[in-house]
Each structure stands twice: as C-alpha cells, then as structure tokens.
Tab-separated table of C-alpha atoms in Angstrom:
chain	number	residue	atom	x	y	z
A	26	UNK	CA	-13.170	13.486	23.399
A	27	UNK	CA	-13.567	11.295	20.839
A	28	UNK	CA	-13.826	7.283	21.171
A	29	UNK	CA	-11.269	4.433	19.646
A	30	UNK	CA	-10.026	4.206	16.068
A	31	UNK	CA	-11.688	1.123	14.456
A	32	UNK	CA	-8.077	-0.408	13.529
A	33	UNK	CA	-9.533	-2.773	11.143
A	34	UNK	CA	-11.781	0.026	9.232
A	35	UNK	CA	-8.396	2.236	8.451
A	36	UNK	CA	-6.012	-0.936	7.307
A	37	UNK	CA	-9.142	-1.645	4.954
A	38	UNK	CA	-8.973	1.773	3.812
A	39	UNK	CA	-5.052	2.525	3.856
A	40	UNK	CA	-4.887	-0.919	1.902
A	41	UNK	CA	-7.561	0.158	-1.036
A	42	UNK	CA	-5.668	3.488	-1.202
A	43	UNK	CA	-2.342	2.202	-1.581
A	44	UNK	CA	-3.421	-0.622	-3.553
A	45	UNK	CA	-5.432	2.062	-6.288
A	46	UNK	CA	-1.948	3.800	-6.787
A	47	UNK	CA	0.214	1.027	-7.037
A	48	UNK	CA	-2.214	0.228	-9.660
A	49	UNK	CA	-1.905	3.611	-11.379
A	50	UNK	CA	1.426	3.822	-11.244
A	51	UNK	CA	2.324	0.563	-12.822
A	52	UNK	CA	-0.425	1.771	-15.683
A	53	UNK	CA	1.499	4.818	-15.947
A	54	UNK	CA	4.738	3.326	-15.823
A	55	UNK	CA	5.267	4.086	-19.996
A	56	UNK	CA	5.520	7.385	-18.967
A	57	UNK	CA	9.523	9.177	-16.789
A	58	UNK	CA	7.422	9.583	-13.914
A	59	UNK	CA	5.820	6.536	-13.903
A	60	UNK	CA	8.654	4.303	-14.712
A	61	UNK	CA	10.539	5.732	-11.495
A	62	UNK	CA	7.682	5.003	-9.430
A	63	UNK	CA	7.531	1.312	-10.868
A	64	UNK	CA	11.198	1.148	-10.319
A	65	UNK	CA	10.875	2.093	-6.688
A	66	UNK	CA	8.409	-0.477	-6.307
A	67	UNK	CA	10.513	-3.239	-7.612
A	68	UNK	CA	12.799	-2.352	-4.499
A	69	UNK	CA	9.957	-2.752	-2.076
A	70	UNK	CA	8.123	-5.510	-3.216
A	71	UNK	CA	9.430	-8.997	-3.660
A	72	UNK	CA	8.657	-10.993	-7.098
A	73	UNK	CA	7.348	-7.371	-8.621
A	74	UNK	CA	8.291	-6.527	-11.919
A	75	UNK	CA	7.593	-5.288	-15.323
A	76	UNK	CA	5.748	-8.705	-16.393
A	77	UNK	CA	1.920	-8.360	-17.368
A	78	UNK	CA	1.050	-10.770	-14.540
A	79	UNK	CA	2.956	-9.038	-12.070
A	80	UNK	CA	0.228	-5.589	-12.117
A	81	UNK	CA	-1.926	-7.841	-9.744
A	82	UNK	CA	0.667	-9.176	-7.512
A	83	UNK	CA	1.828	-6.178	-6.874
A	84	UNK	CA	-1.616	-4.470	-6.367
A	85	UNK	CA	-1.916	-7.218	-3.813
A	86	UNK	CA	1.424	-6.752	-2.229
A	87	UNK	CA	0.228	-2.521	-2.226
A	88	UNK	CA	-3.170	-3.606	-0.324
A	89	UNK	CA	-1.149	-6.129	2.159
A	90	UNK	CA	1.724	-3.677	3.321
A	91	UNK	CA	-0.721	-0.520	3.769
A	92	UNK	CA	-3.439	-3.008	5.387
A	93	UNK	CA	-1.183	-4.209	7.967
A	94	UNK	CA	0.803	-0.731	8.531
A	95	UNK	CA	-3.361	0.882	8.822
A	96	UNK	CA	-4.224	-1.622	11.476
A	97	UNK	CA	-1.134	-1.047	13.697
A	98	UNK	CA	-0.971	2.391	13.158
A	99	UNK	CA	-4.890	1.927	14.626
A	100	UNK	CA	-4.269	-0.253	17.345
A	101	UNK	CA	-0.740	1.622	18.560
A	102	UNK	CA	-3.164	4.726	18.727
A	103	UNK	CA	-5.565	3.304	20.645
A	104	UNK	CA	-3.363	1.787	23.062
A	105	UNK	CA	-1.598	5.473	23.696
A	106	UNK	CA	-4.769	7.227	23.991
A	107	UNK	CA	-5.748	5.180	26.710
C-alpha cells in the first residue's frame, strides 16, 4: 500500500507541464497545427490572444488552471483512498 499523494507536489508539477506547452504552442502558433492550438486557447483563457504580451499571460493562466486542477485531483484522491 502506498501512502498519500502530496497534492501540492502534483499541482506544482501539472502547472509547469501545462504551462511549458502552452508556451510551445503559442511559439509554434506560425505553423496549421499550432495556430489551432492557439485558437483553442483563446476559448479557454480569458484576455489571451495573439498580442506579444499576451505569451506570458497565458503561460500564467496554463500554470494556474493545471495547478489548481493537480491539487484537487490530489486531495479528491486522498480523501477516497481513505
């Protein structure tokens, strides 16, 4: 049996994830692929768009949304395992 998930350790790591491809896929965003991805993104994320500026807010917005969805993914685990 193994013990509890550290919830704070995996929404620090599913935010640094997400945040790296958001990241990538706004550099790549030039290319079809990448543009549809950006696109997509747009949808999701508030204030996100095209503009130069907007490759950090939405690298920010990436690391909040998979930080938060890591650490209740972790803690809702936890709880059921009990």
């Amino acid at each position: 049996m193994t013990g509890p998930v550290d919830s704070r350790a995996l929404g620090l790591s599913a935010g640094i994830i997400w945040s790296l491809v958001v990241f990538l896929l706004e550099l790549f965003a030039g290319t079809d692929y990448g543009e549809r991805w950006r696109l997509l993104l747009e949808d999701i994320y508030p204030g996100y768009s095209r503009e130069p500026g907007d490759l950090v807010w939405g690298t920010l917005l990436g690391f909040v949304d998979a930080f938060v969805l890591g650490y209740v993914f972790g803690w809702l685990y936890n709880r059921l395992a009990r």
